[in-house]
Amino acid sequence: MKLVIHPPVEPDRLARLAAAAAPMAVVNAADGAEALRHVPDADAFFGKLTPLLLAAAPRLRWVQAPTASLEHYLFPALAAHPCALTNMRGLFSDVIADQVMGYVLCFARNLHVYVLQSAAAKWGPVGGEAARVAFASGPGVVNAIDRAHRHLGGATLGVVGLGAIGREVARRAAAFGMRVVAVDPRPADVPAEVAAVWPVGELPRLLAESEYVVVAAPHTPRSAGMFGREQFRQMRRDAILINVGRGALVVLDDLVAALDAGELAGAALDVFETEPLPPEHPLWRMPGRAILTPHVAGYSPLVAGRHLDVLLDNVGRFVRGEPLRNVVDKDEWY
Ligand SMILES: NC(=O)C1=CN([C@@H]2O[C@H](COP(=O)(O)OP(=O)(O)OC[C@H]3O[C@@H](n4cnc5c(N)ncnc54)[C@H](O)[C@@H]3O)[C@@H](O)[C@H]2O)C=CC1
Ligand SMILES: O=C(O)C(=O)CO
């Protein structure tokens, strides 16, 4: 048996992989040519399999993708191939959900605006001039400053894609007292904290009800462009869109137009149609309404170890003929 790795992994990871794979041979291919020389008798592949490599690998029974997302790894010939495909989903769900709650808290409490004001030594509550009053609220009086600062308790958060990330978001949001609803074509292990899960056709209902809409779905042919002007018009005018799934799901020109038209109140994006987001993009000039992070929601010191654990676990399972972890249902993607 043979496992081909390409692009190559670092020597310490290779040593651990080789130990887990024994007696399967492991080839850490330095370049595409070396990978192509070795795939004809490969049983397993880890890394970026290309259509050329797949066509040259008649014995392949397992492909492990190095990411959770598959738009750069899954192509029609691989989707039609009988080999098992596994991915890295679930490794960063907790830390991504933490970041989502960070966005939610920023918009609820204007923290991102106060960070900008702190840098400029500016005192002034969002929603009004309060230099004259220490605490603006009075008994029974709801003023503009009150209205500009939101309660999370009782607010509705809609999750689009109730997978590993979506479920962690749901648990955290519920802990803040939020009501959580979701759409997902194949919901599984739905947490008790989720009030309702609907099919994707019910997206307009989720958009109409949610103050916060969290996109945590993969980029598939069906989800591309899922959020355009029509969907923004279905959102509440005070809604915040949060995208930690994939950039291709949200049409950014439409988002900018919708923000300008006041069809929604703000957006927090970690992923973009084009990464890096070009410096001339209008979203960079919407402070207060847009929080932009450079595809970092999945980073933490724990993730590299979890990544290696999945790889070692799956290599061992493959050698022993046991069911693999994180098997992808290719029909779900194509
Ligand atoms: N921002 C970042 O750094 C990261 C982003 N991601 C992205 O998040 C995505 C989700 O990751 P996980 O939750 O771990 O994956 P997962 O596979 O556990 O969950 C994805 C969920 O989305 C659902 N889904 C599929 N198509 C849908 C659609 N059209 N509408 C609504 N739901 C749909 C699936 O049924 C599944 O329940 C990944 O595919 C990846 O693109 C993943 C890791 C890091
Ligand atoms: O694994 C993925 O899909 C990622 O986006 C990692 O950051």
Short mmCIF file of C-alpha atoms in Angstrom, two decimals, residues 3-326:
data_model
loop_
_atom_site.label_atom_id
_atom_site.label_comp_id
_atom_site.label_asym_id
_atom_site.label_seq_id
_atom_site.Cartn_x
_atom_site.Cartn_y
_atom_site.Cartn_z
CA LEU A 3 0.17 7.05 0.48
CA VAL A 4 1.27 10.01 -1.65
CA ILE A 5 1.47 13.44 -0.03
CA HIS A 6 1.58 16.62 -2.09
CA PRO A 7 2.37 19.44 -1.38
CA PRO A 8 4.95 17.97 1.03
CA VAL A 9 4.64 18.15 4.82
CA GLU A 10 7.40 19.16 7.27
CA PRO A 11 9.88 16.43 8.40
CA ASP A 12 8.47 16.06 11.96
CA ARG A 13 4.93 15.58 10.63
CA LEU A 14 6.22 13.16 8.02
CA ALA A 15 7.91 11.02 10.68
CA ARG A 16 4.67 10.77 12.69
CA LEU A 17 2.65 10.04 9.55
CA ALA A 18 5.06 7.34 8.42
CA ALA A 19 4.80 5.68 11.85
CA ALA A 20 0.98 5.78 11.78
CA ALA A 21 0.89 4.53 8.18
CA ALA A 22 3.19 1.51 8.63
CA PRO A 23 3.32 -0.88 6.83
CA MET A 24 1.90 1.48 4.14
CA ALA A 25 4.69 3.34 2.32
CA VAL A 26 4.57 7.15 2.43
CA VAL A 27 5.88 9.36 -0.40
CA ASN A 28 6.25 13.07 0.49
CA ALA A 29 6.30 14.41 -3.08
CA ALA A 30 8.37 17.58 -3.41
CA ASP A 31 6.70 18.67 -6.64
CA GLY A 32 3.93 17.78 -9.08
CA ALA A 33 6.26 15.69 -11.25
CA GLU A 34 7.27 13.50 -8.30
CA ALA A 35 3.60 13.11 -7.29
CA LEU A 36 2.73 12.11 -10.87
CA ARG A 37 5.49 9.47 -10.86
CA HIS A 38 4.13 7.93 -7.66
CA VAL A 39 0.32 8.05 -8.00
CA PRO A 40 -0.05 5.12 -10.47
CA ASP A 41 0.24 2.62 -7.60
CA ALA A 42 -1.03 4.92 -4.81
CA ASP A 43 -3.92 3.76 -2.61
CA ALA A 44 -4.27 7.04 -0.74
CA PHE A 45 -3.51 10.73 -1.33
CA PHE A 46 -3.22 13.66 1.07
CA GLY A 47 -3.13 17.23 -0.25
CA LYS A 48 -4.17 18.84 -3.49
CA LEU A 49 -5.21 16.19 -5.96
CA THR A 50 -5.51 17.54 -9.51
CA PRO A 51 -7.54 16.02 -12.38
CA LEU A 52 -4.18 15.03 -13.96
CA LEU A 53 -3.06 13.17 -10.82
CA LEU A 54 -6.45 11.47 -10.42
CA ALA A 55 -6.42 10.27 -14.04
CA ALA A 56 -3.01 8.70 -13.40
CA ALA A 57 -4.09 6.97 -10.17
CA PRO A 58 -6.29 3.96 -11.01
CA ARG A 59 -5.91 2.33 -7.54
CA LEU A 60 -6.85 5.34 -5.43
CA ARG A 61 -9.29 4.48 -2.62
CA TRP A 62 -8.97 7.50 -0.32
CA VAL A 63 -8.26 11.23 -0.70
CA GLN A 64 -7.81 13.46 2.36
CA ALA A 65 -8.29 17.19 1.66
CA PRO A 66 -6.21 19.55 3.85
CA THR A 67 -9.10 22.01 4.49
CA ALA A 68 -12.74 21.97 5.52
CA SER A 69 -13.76 23.74 2.33
CA LEU A 70 -13.59 21.76 -0.87
CA GLU A 71 -14.06 24.22 -3.71
CA HIS A 72 -10.35 24.01 -4.54
CA TYR A 73 -10.13 20.26 -4.00
CA LEU A 74 -13.30 18.71 -5.40
CA PHE A 75 -13.75 18.58 -9.16
CA PRO A 76 -16.26 16.62 -11.28
CA ALA A 77 -14.00 13.60 -11.96
CA LEU A 78 -13.26 13.24 -8.23
CA ALA A 79 -16.95 13.66 -7.37
CA ALA A 80 -17.76 10.79 -9.75
CA HIS A 81 -14.86 8.62 -8.54
CA PRO A 82 -15.63 5.77 -6.13
CA CYS A 83 -12.77 6.71 -3.74
CA ALA A 84 -13.61 8.08 -0.29
CA LEU A 85 -13.03 11.81 0.22
CA THR A 86 -12.43 13.19 3.71
CA ASN A 87 -11.95 16.80 4.83
CA MET A 88 -10.86 18.78 7.87
CA ARG A 89 -14.25 20.01 9.05
CA GLY A 90 -14.86 20.41 12.74
CA LEU A 91 -11.30 21.37 13.75
CA PHE A 92 -11.92 25.08 14.15
CA SER A 93 -15.63 25.21 14.89
CA ASP A 94 -15.14 26.44 18.45
CA VAL A 95 -12.71 29.22 17.62
CA ILE A 96 -14.73 30.35 14.58
CA ALA A 97 -17.87 30.45 16.71
CA ASP A 98 -15.96 32.57 19.26
CA GLN A 99 -15.10 35.01 16.48
CA VAL A 100 -18.73 35.09 15.31
CA MET A 101 -19.82 36.05 18.83
CA GLY A 102 -17.12 38.75 18.76
CA TYR A 103 -18.74 40.24 15.65
CA VAL A 104 -22.19 39.95 17.23
CA LEU A 105 -21.02 41.72 20.40
CA CYS A 106 -19.30 44.45 18.40
CA PHE A 107 -22.44 45.30 16.50
CA ALA A 108 -24.72 44.91 19.52
CA ARG A 109 -22.62 47.18 21.73
CA ASN A 110 -20.83 49.30 19.08
CA LEU A 111 -17.46 48.08 20.37
CA HIS A 112 -15.83 48.40 16.94
CA VAL A 113 -16.94 52.04 16.82
CA TYR A 114 -15.62 52.73 20.33
CA VAL A 115 -12.26 51.19 19.38
CA LEU A 116 -12.01 53.77 16.58
CA GLN A 117 -13.11 56.53 18.96
CA SER A 118 -10.59 55.43 21.60
CA ALA A 119 -7.77 55.74 19.07
CA ALA A 120 -8.96 59.30 18.38
CA ALA A 121 -9.47 60.18 22.11
CA LYS A 122 -13.13 60.88 21.32
CA TRP A 123 -15.87 60.72 23.97
CA GLY A 124 -19.36 60.36 22.56
CA PRO A 125 -21.98 57.63 22.69
CA VAL A 126 -23.12 56.14 19.42
CA GLY A 127 -26.61 57.43 18.72
CA GLY A 128 -26.31 60.88 20.21
CA GLU A 129 -24.42 63.73 21.83
CA ALA A 130 -24.15 62.79 25.46
CA ALA A 131 -21.40 65.09 26.64
CA ARG A 132 -24.09 66.92 28.59
CA VAL A 133 -25.53 63.91 30.41
CA ALA A 134 -23.74 61.28 32.38
CA PHE A 135 -26.41 58.66 31.79
CA ALA A 136 -28.91 59.50 29.12
CA SER A 137 -31.75 57.12 29.93
CA GLY A 138 -34.57 58.24 32.12
CA PRO A 139 -37.50 56.31 33.61
CA GLY A 140 -39.58 55.11 30.70
CA VAL A 141 -37.65 57.23 28.22
CA VAL A 142 -35.94 55.40 25.39
CA ASN A 143 -33.60 57.76 23.61
CA ALA A 144 -31.44 57.52 20.49
CA ILE A 145 -28.45 56.33 22.49
CA ASP A 146 -30.52 53.50 23.99
CA ARG A 147 -31.74 52.53 20.55
CA ALA A 148 -28.18 52.43 19.19
CA HIS A 149 -27.12 49.85 21.80
CA ARG A 150 -28.80 46.49 21.54
CA HIS A 151 -29.76 43.67 23.88
CA LEU A 152 -28.70 40.19 22.79
CA GLY A 153 -31.17 38.48 25.12
CA GLY A 154 -34.31 37.74 23.12
CA ALA A 155 -32.75 38.69 19.77
CA THR A 156 -32.91 36.13 16.96
CA LEU A 157 -29.78 34.75 15.32
CA GLY A 158 -30.25 32.80 12.08
CA VAL A 159 -27.63 30.23 11.10
CA VAL A 160 -27.26 29.36 7.42
CA GLY A 161 -25.49 25.99 7.46
CA LEU A 162 -25.99 24.17 10.78
CA GLY A 163 -22.82 22.07 10.52
CA ALA A 164 -19.87 21.89 12.91
CA ILE A 165 -19.40 25.69 12.96
CA GLY A 166 -23.11 26.53 12.90
CA ARG A 167 -23.80 24.27 15.88
CA GLU A 168 -21.07 25.93 17.99
CA VAL A 169 -22.44 29.36 17.06
CA ALA A 170 -25.92 28.21 18.09
CA ARG A 171 -24.72 27.03 21.52
CA ARG A 172 -22.90 30.30 22.21
CA ALA A 173 -25.78 32.48 20.99
CA ALA A 174 -28.25 30.55 23.16
CA ALA A 175 -25.96 31.10 26.16
CA PHE A 176 -26.41 34.86 25.54
CA GLY A 177 -30.17 34.34 25.69
CA MET A 178 -30.66 34.57 21.94
CA ARG A 179 -33.24 32.62 19.99
CA VAL A 180 -31.54 30.53 17.30
CA VAL A 181 -33.10 29.37 14.04
CA ALA A 182 -31.35 27.74 11.10
CA VAL A 183 -31.62 26.56 7.52
CA ASP A 184 -29.74 23.49 6.34
CA PRO A 185 -30.43 20.95 3.57
CA ARG A 186 -29.27 18.03 5.77
CA PRO A 187 -29.31 18.97 9.44
CA ALA A 188 -27.59 16.49 11.75
CA ASP A 189 -26.96 16.42 15.53
CA VAL A 190 -29.15 19.51 15.95
CA PRO A 191 -28.37 21.04 19.38
CA ALA A 192 -31.26 21.43 21.82
CA GLU A 193 -30.49 25.17 21.83
CA VAL A 194 -31.81 25.55 18.25
CA ALA A 195 -35.48 26.58 18.24
CA ALA A 196 -36.16 25.59 14.60
CA VAL A 197 -34.31 24.17 11.59
CA TRP A 198 -35.86 24.70 8.20
CA PRO A 199 -35.00 23.57 4.68
CA VAL A 200 -32.99 26.07 2.60
CA GLY A 201 -36.19 27.09 0.77
CA GLU A 202 -37.21 28.77 4.04
CA LEU A 203 -34.27 31.19 3.88
CA PRO A 204 -36.64 34.18 3.34
CA ARG A 205 -38.34 33.34 6.64
CA LEU A 206 -35.01 33.14 8.47
CA LEU A 207 -33.96 36.46 6.92
CA ALA A 208 -37.21 38.14 7.90
CA GLU A 209 -36.85 37.04 11.54
CA SER A 210 -33.13 37.37 12.27
CA GLU A 211 -31.28 40.37 13.69
CA TYR A 212 -28.03 38.48 13.06
CA VAL A 213 -27.59 36.16 10.07
CA VAL A 214 -24.54 33.90 10.26
CA VAL A 215 -23.40 32.22 7.05
CA ALA A 216 -21.47 29.03 7.87
CA ALA A 217 -22.24 26.97 4.76
CA PRO A 218 -19.71 25.60 2.27
CA HIS A 219 -19.17 26.92 -1.24
CA THR A 220 -20.91 24.45 -3.53
CA PRO A 221 -22.49 24.92 -6.96
CA ARG A 222 -25.80 25.32 -5.10
CA SER A 223 -24.66 27.86 -2.51
CA ALA A 224 -22.64 30.20 -4.78
CA GLY A 225 -24.24 33.67 -4.89
CA MET A 226 -26.84 32.60 -2.31
CA PHE A 227 -26.82 36.14 -0.82
CA GLY A 228 -27.58 38.86 -3.38
CA ARG A 229 -29.79 41.93 -3.52
CA GLU A 230 -33.01 39.89 -3.30
CA GLN A 231 -31.91 38.27 -0.03
CA PHE A 232 -30.71 41.60 1.43
CA ARG A 233 -34.15 43.06 0.70
CA GLN A 234 -35.65 40.17 2.67
CA MET A 235 -33.54 40.99 5.72
CA ARG A 236 -34.57 43.22 8.59
CA ARG A 237 -33.26 46.76 8.23
CA ASP A 238 -31.49 46.39 11.59
CA ALA A 239 -29.92 43.06 10.58
CA ILE A 240 -26.22 42.23 10.63
CA LEU A 241 -24.84 39.75 8.09
CA ILE A 242 -21.88 37.65 9.25
CA ASN A 243 -20.03 35.45 6.75
CA VAL A 244 -17.45 32.93 7.99
CA GLY A 245 -18.33 30.27 5.38
CA ARG A 246 -17.03 31.19 1.97
CA GLY A 247 -16.80 34.46 0.09
CA ALA A 248 -18.52 33.11 -3.00
CA LEU A 249 -21.82 32.87 -1.10
CA VAL A 250 -22.17 36.66 -0.77
CA VAL A 251 -22.23 38.98 -3.81
CA LEU A 252 -20.21 41.90 -2.47
CA ASP A 253 -21.38 44.52 -4.98
CA ASP A 254 -24.95 43.72 -3.93
CA LEU A 255 -23.97 43.89 -0.27
CA VAL A 256 -22.44 47.35 -0.69
CA ALA A 257 -25.55 48.55 -2.56
CA ALA A 258 -27.82 47.09 0.13
CA LEU A 259 -25.81 48.70 2.96
CA ASP A 260 -25.93 52.04 1.14
CA ALA A 261 -29.68 51.66 0.67
CA GLY A 262 -30.15 50.82 4.36
CA GLU A 263 -31.60 47.40 3.56
CA LEU A 264 -29.49 45.96 6.38
CA ALA A 265 -27.48 47.61 9.13
CA GLY A 266 -24.04 46.06 8.89
CA ALA A 267 -21.82 43.17 7.88
CA ALA A 268 -18.91 41.26 9.37
CA LEU A 269 -16.95 39.28 6.82
CA ASP A 270 -14.02 36.92 7.25
CA VAL A 271 -14.21 35.52 3.72
CA PHE A 272 -14.58 37.33 0.40
CA GLU A 273 -15.26 36.65 -3.27
CA THR A 274 -11.69 37.81 -3.93
CA GLU A 275 -9.03 37.42 -1.25
CA PRO A 276 -7.28 39.65 -0.38
CA LEU A 277 -10.13 42.15 -0.71
CA PRO A 278 -8.72 44.82 -3.08
CA PRO A 279 -7.74 48.10 -1.32
CA GLU A 280 -10.08 50.12 -3.53
CA HIS A 281 -13.13 48.07 -2.46
CA PRO A 282 -15.89 50.31 -1.00
CA LEU A 283 -16.32 47.98 2.00
CA TRP A 284 -13.02 49.31 3.39
CA ARG A 285 -14.65 52.71 3.61
CA MET A 286 -17.67 51.71 5.70
CA PRO A 287 -16.30 51.87 9.27
CA GLY A 288 -19.04 51.20 11.76
CA ARG A 289 -21.06 49.31 9.17
CA ALA A 290 -18.48 46.73 8.06
CA ILE A 291 -16.02 44.68 10.09
CA LEU A 292 -13.55 42.97 7.76
CA THR A 293 -11.11 40.30 8.91
CA PRO A 294 -8.57 38.65 6.60
CA HIS A 295 -9.80 35.00 6.65
CA VAL A 296 -8.48 34.42 10.16
CA ALA A 297 -11.51 33.02 12.01
CA GLY A 298 -10.02 29.51 12.00
CA TYR A 299 -6.63 30.38 13.49
CA SER A 300 -5.59 29.31 16.99
CA PRO A 301 -2.58 27.53 18.48
CA LEU A 302 -4.70 24.38 18.89
CA VAL A 303 -5.66 23.93 15.26
CA ALA A 304 -2.39 22.57 13.82
CA GLY A 305 -2.37 19.75 16.38
CA ARG A 306 -6.01 18.89 15.69
CA HIS A 307 -5.23 18.87 11.98
CA LEU A 308 -2.42 16.37 12.51
CA ASP A 309 -4.61 14.26 14.81
CA VAL A 310 -7.26 13.85 12.09
CA LEU A 311 -4.61 12.92 9.57
CA LEU A 312 -2.91 10.38 11.87
CA ASP A 313 -6.26 8.94 12.94
CA ASN A 314 -7.46 8.55 9.35
CA VAL A 315 -4.17 7.06 8.15
CA GLY A 316 -4.40 4.43 10.91
CA ARG A 317 -8.05 3.74 10.12
CA PHE A 318 -7.29 3.37 6.41
CA VAL A 319 -4.49 0.88 7.08
CA ARG A 320 -6.70 -1.14 9.45
CA GLY A 321 -9.67 -1.01 7.05
CA GLU A 322 -11.84 0.91 9.54
CA PRO A 323 -14.39 3.66 8.67
CA LEU A 324 -12.69 7.02 8.06
CA ARG A 325 -13.42 10.26 9.95
CA ASN A 326 -14.95 13.29 8.20
#
